[in-house]
mmCIF file of C-alpha atoms in Angstrom:
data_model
loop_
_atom_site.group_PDB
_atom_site.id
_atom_site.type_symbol
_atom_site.label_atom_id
_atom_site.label_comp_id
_atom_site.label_asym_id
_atom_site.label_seq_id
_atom_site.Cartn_x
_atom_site.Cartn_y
_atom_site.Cartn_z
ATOM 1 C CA UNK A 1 0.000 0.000 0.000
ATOM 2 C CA UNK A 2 1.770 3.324 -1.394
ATOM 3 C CA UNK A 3 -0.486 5.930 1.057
ATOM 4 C CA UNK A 4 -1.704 3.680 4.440
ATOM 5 C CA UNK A 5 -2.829 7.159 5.490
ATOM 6 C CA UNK A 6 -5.161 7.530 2.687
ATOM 7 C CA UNK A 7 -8.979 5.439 3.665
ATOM 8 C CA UNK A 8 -11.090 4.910 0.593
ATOM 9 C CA UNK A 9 -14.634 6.842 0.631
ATOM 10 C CA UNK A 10 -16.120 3.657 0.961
ATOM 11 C CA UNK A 11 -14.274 2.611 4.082
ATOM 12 C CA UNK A 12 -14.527 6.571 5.825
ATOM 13 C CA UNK A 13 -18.438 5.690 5.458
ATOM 14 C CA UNK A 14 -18.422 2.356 6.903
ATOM 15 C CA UNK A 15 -15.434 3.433 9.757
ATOM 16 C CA UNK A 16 -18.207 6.346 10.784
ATOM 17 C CA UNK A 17 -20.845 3.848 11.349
ATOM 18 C CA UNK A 18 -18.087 1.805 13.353
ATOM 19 C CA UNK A 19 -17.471 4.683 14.921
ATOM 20 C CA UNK A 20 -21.343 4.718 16.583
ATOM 21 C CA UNK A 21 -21.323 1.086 17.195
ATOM 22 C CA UNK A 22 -18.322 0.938 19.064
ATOM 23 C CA UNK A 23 -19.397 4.236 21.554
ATOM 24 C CA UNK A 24 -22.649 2.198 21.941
ATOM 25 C CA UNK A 25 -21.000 -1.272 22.883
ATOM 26 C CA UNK A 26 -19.369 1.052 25.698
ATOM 27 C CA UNK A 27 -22.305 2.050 27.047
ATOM 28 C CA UNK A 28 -24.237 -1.128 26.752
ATOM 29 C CA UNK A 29 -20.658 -3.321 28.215
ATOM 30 C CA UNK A 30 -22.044 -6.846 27.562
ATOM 31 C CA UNK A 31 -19.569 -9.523 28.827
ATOM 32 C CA UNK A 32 -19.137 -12.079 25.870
ATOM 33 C CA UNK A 33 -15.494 -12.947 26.350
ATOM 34 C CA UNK A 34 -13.718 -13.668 29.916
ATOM 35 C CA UNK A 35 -10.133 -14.807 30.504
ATOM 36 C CA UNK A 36 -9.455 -16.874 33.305
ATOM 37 C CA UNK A 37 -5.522 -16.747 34.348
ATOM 38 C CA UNK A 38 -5.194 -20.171 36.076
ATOM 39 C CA UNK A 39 -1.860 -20.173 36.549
ATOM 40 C CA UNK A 40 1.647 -18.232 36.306
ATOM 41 C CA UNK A 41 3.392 -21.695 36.442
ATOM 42 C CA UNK A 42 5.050 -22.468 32.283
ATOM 43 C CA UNK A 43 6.671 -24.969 30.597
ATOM 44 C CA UNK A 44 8.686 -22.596 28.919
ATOM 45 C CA UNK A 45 10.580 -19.564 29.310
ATOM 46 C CA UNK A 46 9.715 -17.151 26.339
ATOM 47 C CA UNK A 47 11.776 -13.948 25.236
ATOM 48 C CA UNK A 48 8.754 -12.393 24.912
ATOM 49 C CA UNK A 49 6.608 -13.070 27.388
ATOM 50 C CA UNK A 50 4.631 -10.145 28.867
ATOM 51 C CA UNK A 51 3.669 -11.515 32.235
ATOM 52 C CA UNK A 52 7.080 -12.648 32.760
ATOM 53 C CA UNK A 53 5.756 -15.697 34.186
ATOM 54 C CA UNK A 54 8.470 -18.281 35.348
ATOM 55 C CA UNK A 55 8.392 -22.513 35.294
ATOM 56 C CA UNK A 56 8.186 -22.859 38.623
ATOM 57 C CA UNK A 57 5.469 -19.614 39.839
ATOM 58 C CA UNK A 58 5.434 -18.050 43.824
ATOM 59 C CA UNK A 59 1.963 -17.369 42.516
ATOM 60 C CA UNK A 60 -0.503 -20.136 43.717
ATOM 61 C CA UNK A 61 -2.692 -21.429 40.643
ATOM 62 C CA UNK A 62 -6.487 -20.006 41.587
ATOM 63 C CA UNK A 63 -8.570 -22.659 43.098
ATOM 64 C CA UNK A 64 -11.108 -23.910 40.375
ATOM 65 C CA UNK A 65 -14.119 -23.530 42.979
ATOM 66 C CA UNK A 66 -13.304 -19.841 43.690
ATOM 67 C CA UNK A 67 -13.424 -19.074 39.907
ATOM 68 C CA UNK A 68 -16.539 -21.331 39.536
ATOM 69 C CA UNK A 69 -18.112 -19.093 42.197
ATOM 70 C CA UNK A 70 -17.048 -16.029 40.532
ATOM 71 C CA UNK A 71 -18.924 -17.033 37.413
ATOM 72 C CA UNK A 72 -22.312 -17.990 38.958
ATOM 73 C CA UNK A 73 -22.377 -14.325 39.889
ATOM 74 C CA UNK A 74 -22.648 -13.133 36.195
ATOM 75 C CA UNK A 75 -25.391 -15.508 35.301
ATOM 76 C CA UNK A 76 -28.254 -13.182 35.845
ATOM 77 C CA UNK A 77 -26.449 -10.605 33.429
ATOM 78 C CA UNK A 78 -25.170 -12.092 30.416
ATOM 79 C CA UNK A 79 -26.193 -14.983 28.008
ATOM 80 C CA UNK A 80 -23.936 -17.512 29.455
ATOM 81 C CA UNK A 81 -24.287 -19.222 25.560
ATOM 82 C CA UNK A 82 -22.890 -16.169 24.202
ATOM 83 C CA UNK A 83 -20.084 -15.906 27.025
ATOM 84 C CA UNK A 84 -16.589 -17.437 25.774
ATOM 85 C CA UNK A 85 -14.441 -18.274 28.553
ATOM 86 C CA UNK A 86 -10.680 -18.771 27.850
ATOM 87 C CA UNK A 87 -8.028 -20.118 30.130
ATOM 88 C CA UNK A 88 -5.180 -19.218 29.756
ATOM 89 C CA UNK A 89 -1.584 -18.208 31.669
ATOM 90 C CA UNK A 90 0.964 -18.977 32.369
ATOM 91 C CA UNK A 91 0.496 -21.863 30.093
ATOM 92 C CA UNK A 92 -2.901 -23.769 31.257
ATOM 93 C CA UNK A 93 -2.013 -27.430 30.475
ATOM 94 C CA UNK A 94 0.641 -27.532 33.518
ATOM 95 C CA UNK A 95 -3.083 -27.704 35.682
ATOM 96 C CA UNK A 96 -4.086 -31.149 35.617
ATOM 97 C CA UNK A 97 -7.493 -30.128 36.999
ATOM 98 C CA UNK A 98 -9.030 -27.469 34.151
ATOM 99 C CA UNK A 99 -11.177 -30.569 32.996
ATOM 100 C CA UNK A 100 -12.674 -30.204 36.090
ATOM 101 C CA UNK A 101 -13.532 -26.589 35.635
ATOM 102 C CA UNK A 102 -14.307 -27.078 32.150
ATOM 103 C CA UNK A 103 -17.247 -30.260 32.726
ATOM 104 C CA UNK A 104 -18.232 -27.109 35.677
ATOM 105 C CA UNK A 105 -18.883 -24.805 32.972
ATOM 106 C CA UNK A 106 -20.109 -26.807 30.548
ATOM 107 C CA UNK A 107 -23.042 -27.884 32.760
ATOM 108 C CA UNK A 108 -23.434 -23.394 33.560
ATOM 109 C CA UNK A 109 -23.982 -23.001 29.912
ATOM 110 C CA UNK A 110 -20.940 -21.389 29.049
ATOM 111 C CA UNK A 111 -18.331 -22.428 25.991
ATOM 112 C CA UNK A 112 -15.345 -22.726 27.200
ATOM 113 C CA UNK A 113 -11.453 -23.041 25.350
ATOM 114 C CA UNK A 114 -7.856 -22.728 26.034
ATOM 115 C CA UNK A 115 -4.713 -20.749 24.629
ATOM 116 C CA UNK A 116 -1.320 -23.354 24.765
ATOM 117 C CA UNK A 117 1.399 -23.163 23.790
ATOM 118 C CA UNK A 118 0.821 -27.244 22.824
ATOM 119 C CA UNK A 119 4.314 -28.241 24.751
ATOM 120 C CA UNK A 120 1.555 -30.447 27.138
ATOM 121 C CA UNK A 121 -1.223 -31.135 24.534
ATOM 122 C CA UNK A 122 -0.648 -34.815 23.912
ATOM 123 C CA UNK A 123 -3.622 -37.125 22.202
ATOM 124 C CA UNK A 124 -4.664 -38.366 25.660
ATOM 125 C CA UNK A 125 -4.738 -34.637 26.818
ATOM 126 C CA UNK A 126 -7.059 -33.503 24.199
ATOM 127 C CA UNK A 127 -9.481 -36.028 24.180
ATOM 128 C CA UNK A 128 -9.601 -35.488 27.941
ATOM 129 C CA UNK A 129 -10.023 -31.672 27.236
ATOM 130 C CA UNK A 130 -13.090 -32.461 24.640
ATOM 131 C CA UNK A 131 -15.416 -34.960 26.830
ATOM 132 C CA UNK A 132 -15.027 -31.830 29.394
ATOM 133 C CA UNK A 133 -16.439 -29.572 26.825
ATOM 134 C CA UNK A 134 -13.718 -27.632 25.633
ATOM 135 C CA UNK A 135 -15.250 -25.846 22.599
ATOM 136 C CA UNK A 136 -11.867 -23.900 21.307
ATOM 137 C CA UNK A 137 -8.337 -24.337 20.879
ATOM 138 C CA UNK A 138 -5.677 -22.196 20.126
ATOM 139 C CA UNK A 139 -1.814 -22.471 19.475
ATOM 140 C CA UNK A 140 1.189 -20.613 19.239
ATOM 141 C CA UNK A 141 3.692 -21.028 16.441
ATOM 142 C CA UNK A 142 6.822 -18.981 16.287
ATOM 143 C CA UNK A 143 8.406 -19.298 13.300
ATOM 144 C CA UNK A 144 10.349 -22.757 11.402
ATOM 145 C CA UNK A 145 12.105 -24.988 14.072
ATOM 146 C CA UNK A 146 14.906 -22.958 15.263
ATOM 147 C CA UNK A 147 13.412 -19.302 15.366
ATOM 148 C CA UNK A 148 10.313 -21.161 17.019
ATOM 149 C CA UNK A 149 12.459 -22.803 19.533
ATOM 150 C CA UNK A 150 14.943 -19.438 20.152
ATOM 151 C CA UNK A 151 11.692 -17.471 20.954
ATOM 152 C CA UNK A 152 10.503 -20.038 23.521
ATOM 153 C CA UNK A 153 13.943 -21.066 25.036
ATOM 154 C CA UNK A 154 13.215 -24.951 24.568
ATOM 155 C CA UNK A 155 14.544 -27.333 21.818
ATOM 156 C CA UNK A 156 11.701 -29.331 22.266
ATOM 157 C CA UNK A 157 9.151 -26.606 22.101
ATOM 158 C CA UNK A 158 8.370 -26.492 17.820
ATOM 159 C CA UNK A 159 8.353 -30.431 17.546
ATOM 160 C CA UNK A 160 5.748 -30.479 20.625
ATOM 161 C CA UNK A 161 3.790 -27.483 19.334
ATOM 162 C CA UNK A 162 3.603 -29.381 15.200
ATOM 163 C CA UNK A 163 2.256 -32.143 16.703
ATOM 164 C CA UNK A 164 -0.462 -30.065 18.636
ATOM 165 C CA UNK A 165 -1.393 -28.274 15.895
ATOM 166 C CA UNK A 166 -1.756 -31.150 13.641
ATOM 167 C CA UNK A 167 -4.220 -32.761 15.899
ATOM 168 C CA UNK A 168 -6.705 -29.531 15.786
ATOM 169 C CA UNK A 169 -8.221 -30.155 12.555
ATOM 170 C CA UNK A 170 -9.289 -33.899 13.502
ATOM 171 C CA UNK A 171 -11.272 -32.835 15.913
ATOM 172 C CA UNK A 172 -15.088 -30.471 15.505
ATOM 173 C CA UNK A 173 -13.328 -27.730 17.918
ATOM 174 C CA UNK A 174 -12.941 -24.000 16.375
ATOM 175 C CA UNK A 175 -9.614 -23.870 16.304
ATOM 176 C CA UNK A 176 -6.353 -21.423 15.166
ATOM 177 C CA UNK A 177 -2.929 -21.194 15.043
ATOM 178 C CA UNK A 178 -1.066 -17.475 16.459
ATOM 179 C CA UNK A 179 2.340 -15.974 15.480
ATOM 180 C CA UNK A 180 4.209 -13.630 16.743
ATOM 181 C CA UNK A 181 6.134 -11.459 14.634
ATOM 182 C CA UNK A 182 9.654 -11.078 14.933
ATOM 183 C CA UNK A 183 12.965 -10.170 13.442
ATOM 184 C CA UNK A 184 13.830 -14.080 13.142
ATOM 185 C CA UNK A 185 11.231 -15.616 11.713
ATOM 186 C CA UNK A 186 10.551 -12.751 9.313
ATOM 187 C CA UNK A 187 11.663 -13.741 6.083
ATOM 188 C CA UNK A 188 9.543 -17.458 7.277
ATOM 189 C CA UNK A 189 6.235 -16.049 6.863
ATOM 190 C CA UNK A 190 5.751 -17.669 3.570
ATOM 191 C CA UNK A 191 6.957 -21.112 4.871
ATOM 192 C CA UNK A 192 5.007 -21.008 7.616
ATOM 193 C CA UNK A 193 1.800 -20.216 5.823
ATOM 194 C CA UNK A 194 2.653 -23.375 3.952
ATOM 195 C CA UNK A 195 3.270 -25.470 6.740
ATOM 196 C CA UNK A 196 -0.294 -24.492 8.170
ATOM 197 C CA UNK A 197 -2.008 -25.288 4.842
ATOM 198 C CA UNK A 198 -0.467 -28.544 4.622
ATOM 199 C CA UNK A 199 -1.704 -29.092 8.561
ATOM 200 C CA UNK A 200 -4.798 -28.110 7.397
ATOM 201 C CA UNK A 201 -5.860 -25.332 9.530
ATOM 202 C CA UNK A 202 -7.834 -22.750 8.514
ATOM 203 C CA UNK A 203 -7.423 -20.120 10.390
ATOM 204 C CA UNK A 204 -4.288 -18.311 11.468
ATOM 205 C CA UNK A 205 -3.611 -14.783 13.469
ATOM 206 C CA UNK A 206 -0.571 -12.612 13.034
ATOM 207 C CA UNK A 207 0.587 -10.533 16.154
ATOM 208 C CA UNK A 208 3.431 -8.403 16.200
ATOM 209 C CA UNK A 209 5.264 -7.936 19.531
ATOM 210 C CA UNK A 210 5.120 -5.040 21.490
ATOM 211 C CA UNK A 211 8.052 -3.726 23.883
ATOM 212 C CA UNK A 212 6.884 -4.517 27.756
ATOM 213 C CA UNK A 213 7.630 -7.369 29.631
ATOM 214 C CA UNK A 214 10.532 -9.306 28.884
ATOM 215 C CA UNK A 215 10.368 -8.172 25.182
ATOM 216 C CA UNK A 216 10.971 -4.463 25.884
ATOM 217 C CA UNK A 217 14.910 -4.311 25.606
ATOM 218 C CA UNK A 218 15.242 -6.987 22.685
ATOM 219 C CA UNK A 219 15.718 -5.366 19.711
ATOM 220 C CA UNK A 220 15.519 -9.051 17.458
ATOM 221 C CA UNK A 221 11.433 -8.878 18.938
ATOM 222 C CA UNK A 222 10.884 -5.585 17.122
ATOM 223 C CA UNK A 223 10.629 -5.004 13.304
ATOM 224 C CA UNK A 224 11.803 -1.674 11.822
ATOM 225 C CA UNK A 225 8.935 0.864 10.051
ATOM 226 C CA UNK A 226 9.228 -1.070 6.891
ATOM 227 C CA UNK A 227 9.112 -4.884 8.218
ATOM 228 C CA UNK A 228 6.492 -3.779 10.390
ATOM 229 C CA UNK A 229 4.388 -2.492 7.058
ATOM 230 C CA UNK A 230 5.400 -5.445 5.124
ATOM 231 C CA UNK A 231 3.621 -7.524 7.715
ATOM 232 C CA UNK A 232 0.289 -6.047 6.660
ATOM 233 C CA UNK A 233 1.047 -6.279 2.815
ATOM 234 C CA UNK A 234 1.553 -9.550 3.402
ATOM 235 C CA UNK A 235 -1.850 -10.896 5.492
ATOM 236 C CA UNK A 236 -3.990 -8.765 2.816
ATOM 237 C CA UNK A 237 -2.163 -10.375 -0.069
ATOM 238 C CA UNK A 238 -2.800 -14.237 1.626
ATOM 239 C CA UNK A 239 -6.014 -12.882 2.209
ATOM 240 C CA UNK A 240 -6.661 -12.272 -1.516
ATOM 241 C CA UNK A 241 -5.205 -15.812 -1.843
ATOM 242 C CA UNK A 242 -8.279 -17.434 0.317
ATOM 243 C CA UNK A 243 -6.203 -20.637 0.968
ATOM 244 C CA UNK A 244 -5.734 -20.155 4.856
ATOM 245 C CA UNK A 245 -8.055 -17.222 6.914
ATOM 246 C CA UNK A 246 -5.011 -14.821 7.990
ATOM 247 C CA UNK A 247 -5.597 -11.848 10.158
ATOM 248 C CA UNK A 248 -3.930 -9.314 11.794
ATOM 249 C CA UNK A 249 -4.385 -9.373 16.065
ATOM 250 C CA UNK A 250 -6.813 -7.039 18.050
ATOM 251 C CA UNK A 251 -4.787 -3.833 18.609
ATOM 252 C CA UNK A 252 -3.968 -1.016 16.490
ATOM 253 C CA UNK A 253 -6.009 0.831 14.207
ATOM 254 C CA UNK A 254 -4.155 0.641 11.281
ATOM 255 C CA UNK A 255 -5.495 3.442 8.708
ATOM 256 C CA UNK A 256 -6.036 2.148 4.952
ATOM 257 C CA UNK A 257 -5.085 -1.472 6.281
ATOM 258 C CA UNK A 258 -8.303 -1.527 8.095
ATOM 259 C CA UNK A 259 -10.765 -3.672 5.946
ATOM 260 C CA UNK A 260 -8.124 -5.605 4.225
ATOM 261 C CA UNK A 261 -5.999 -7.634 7.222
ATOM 262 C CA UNK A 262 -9.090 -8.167 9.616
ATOM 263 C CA UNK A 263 -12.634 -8.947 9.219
ATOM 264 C CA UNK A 264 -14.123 -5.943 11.586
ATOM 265 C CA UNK A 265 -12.381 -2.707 12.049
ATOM 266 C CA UNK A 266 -10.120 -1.959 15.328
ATOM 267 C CA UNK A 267 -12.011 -2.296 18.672
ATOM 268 C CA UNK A 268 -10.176 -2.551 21.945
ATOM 269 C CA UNK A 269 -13.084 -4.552 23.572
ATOM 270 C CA UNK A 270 -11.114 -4.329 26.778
ATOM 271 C CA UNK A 271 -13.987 -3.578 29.454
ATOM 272 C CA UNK A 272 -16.320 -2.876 27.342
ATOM 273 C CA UNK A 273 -17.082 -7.204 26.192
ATOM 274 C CA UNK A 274 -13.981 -8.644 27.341
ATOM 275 C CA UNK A 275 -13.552 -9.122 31.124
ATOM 276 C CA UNK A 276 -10.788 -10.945 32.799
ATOM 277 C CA UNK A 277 -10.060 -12.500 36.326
ATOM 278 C CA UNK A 278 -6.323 -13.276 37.077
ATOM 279 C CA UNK A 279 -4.575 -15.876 38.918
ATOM 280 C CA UNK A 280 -4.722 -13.471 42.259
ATOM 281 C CA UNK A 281 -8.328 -12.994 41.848
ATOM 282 C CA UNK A 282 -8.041 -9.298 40.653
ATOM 283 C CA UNK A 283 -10.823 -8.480 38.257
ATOM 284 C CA UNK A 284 -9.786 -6.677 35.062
ATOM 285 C CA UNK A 285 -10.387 -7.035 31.216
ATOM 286 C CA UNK A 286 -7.769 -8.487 28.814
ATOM 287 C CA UNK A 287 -4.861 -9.760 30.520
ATOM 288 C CA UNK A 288 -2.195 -7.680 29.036
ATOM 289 C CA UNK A 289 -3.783 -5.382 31.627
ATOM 290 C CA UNK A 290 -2.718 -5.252 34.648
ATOM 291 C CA UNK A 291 -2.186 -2.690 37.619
ATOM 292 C CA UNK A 292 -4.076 0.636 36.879
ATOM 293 C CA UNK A 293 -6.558 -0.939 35.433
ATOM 294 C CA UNK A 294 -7.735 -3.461 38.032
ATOM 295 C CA UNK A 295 -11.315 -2.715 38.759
ATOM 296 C CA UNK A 296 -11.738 -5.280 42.286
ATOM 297 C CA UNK A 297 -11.254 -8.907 43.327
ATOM 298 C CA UNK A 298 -13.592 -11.907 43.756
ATOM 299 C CA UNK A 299 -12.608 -12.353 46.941
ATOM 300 C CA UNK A 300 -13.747 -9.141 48.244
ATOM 301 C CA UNK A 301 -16.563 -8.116 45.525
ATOM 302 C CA UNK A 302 -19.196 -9.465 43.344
ATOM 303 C CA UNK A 303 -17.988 -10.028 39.729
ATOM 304 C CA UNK A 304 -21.317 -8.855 38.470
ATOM 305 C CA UNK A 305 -21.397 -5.579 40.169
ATOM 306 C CA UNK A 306 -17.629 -4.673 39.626
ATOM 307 C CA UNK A 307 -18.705 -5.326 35.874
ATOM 308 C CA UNK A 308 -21.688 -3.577 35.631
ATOM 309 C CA UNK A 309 -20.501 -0.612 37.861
ATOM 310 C CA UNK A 310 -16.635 -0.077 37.692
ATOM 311 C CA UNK A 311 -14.545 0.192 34.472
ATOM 312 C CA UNK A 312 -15.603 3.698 33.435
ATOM 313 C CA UNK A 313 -11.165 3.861 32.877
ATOM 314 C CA UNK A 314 -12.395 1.692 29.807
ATOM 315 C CA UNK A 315 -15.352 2.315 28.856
ATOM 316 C CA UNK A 316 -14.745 6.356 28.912
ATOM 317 C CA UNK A 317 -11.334 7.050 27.054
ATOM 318 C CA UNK A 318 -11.051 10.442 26.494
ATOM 319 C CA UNK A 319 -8.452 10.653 29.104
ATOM 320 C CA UNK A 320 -6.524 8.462 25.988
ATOM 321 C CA UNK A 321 -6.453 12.004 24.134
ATOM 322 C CA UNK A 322 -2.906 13.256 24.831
ATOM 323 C CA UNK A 323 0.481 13.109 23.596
ATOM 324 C CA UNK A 324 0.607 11.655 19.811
ATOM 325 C CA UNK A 325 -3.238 11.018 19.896
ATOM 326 C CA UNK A 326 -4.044 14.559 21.128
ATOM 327 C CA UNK A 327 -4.105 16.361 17.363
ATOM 328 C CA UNK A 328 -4.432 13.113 15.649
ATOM 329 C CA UNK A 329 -7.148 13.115 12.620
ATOM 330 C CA UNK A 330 -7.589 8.964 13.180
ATOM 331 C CA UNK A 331 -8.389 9.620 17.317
ATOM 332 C CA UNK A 332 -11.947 9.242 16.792
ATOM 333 C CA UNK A 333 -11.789 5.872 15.387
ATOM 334 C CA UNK A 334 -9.028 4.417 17.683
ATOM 335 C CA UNK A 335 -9.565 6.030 20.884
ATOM 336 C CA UNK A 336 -6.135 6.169 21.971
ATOM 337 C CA UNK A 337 -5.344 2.458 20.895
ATOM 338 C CA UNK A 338 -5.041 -0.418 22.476
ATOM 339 C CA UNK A 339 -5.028 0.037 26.577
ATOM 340 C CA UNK A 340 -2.001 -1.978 27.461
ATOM 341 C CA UNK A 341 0.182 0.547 24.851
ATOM 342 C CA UNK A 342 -0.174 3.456 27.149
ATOM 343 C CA UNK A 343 2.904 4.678 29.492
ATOM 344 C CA UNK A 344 1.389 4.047 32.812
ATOM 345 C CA UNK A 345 2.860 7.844 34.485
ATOM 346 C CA UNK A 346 2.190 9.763 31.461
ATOM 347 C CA UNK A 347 -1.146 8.659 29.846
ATOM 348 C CA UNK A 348 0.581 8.721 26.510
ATOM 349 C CA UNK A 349 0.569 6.056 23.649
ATOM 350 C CA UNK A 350 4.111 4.281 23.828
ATOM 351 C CA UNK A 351 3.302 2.268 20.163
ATOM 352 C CA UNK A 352 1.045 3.656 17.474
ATOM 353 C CA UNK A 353 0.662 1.335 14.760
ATOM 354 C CA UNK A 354 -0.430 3.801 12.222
ATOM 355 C CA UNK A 355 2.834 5.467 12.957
ATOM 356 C CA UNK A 356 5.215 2.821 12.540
ATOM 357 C CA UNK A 357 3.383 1.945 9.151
ATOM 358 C CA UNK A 358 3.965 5.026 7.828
ATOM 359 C CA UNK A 359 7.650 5.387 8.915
ATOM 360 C CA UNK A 360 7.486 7.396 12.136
ATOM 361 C CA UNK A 361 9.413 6.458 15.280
ATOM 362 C CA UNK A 362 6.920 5.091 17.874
#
């Protein structure tokens, strides 16, 4: 794309009309998607890992009855059918006891899945995992074999992680594969998209990795300007392709790309559908979020009232208008970007997407 700056008339029509639906979501803040961090323990040991969680955690996993509880409480306000619940970590599969939660929420109503990094998902596991109920599955994949295996610090990490991913599309679950961009595995895009059509999977998700965490002082996790562009170029050409479903993750807004590398325009749901409760019992939204925006804790307050009465951090983001986004033309379609981008002293946006496409410096 020569101008990502430049939106077509068509798409400035249809990002207005976004534009209402998203302010409206806000105010209306239906749960549809919770997290459930049941652990900080991990088989692995990733460059890039955000929570900086560890093999061995100090952080006790969450009993599965004190999350159970927490979820009866949001029964009377949401469609528990149209409520995804997710566990994730950490890396889930080190509990041997999330079938129990699972068979728990299965009888509640609720769909439930898991994000793994597939280092534990063994045939045995997963047919374990399905007569609980498990709906969804999703997998990492880093790259070929050795950038794979560099970004997750264990040799046996891309064989264990194939073999997951291989299983997914014998089974009826909805099911994708994740990458995460980086300055290794690059030039692999191609070969990976390959490898996934060959597994046969359908559906496959593009991240690119953003500097907090672990990741923040590696420069081989962050693309320059024009990698970071080529990314996009390259899901909406293998989206004109229509062999495998590629799209871009759920942060950025991302100016004339939006319409081609995702199938809805860029929503930070955080708060406003997507609700969270980590491993300590704090109540937030996605779990890249952590600190300011903690909005209370099951084991002091109901989950239902801190969701129907708290958040107004999220669901209100004007306070998002400063720094780069202050004067910005684009603000009223992004509101201030993702929530987990922002400096937490300052307010401002530490990574605009739009502004790396286009060669700036954040």
């Amino acid at each position: 794309m020569e101008n990502p700056k430049k939106i077509s008339l068509r798409n400035k029509i249809a990002l207005k009309l976004f534009d209402a639906y998203r302010h409206n979501a806000a105010k209306e803040h239906k749960l549809t998607y919770l997290f459930w961090e049941c652990t900080l323990r991990c088989t692995l040991n990733c460059l890039h890992c955000g929570s900086d969680c560890r093999q061995i955690s100090s952080v006790k996993d969450m009993p599965i009855d004190d999350f159970i509880n927490a979820v009866k409480q949001i029964i009377p306000i949401v469609d528990p059918h149209k409520t995804m619940i997710v566990f994730t970590g950490g890396e889930a599969l080190v509990r041997k006891d999330i079938e129990q939660a699972g068979i728990q929420l299965y009888h509640l109503g609720f769909p439930w899945g898991i994000v793994s990094n597939g280092y534990l998902l063994t045939k045995e596991r997963l047919t374990s995992l399905l007569n609980a109920g498990m709906r969804a599955c999703t997998i990492s994949l880093d790259g070929l074999k050795e950038s794979h295996n560099w970004l997750r610090q264990n040799e046996q990490s891309f064989d264990r992680a194939l073999n997951a991913i291989k299983m997914l599309p014998t089974t009826d679950l909805r099911h994708d594969v994740v990458t995460c961009v980086n300055n290794r595995n690059f030039d692999e895009l191609p070969q990976i998209k390959q490898l996934l059509i060959d597994c046969g999977i359908k559906e496959w998700r593009i991240f690119t990795i953003f500097p907090v965490g672990r990741a923040a002082n590696n420069p081989d996790l962050q693309l320059s300007d024009e990698r970071f562009k080529a990314v996009f170029d390259f899901i909406a050409e293998t989206r004109k392709e229509g062999k495998i479903d590629l799209s871009y993750g759920c942060e950025g807004f991302l100016g004339g790309y939006e319409g081609l590398v995702r199938d809805h325009f860029f929503f930070c749901r955080a708060g406003i559908n997507v609700g969270s409760i980590l491993v300590d019992g704090s109540i937030s939204a996605c779990p890249d979020l952590r600190n300011r925006f903690i909005q209370g804790n099951i084991y002091k307050d109901n989950f239902a009232d801190v969701w129907q009465n708290r958040y107004q951090i999220m669901r209100d983001r004007s306070w998002t208008k400063t720094g780069i986004c202050k004067d910005c033309e684009f603000y009223k379609h992004c509101d201030g970007n993702g929530l987990h981008l922002r400096n937490e002293e300052t307010n401002e946006l530490a990574f605009c997407h739009l502004h790396r496409i286009v060669g700036g410096s954040k």
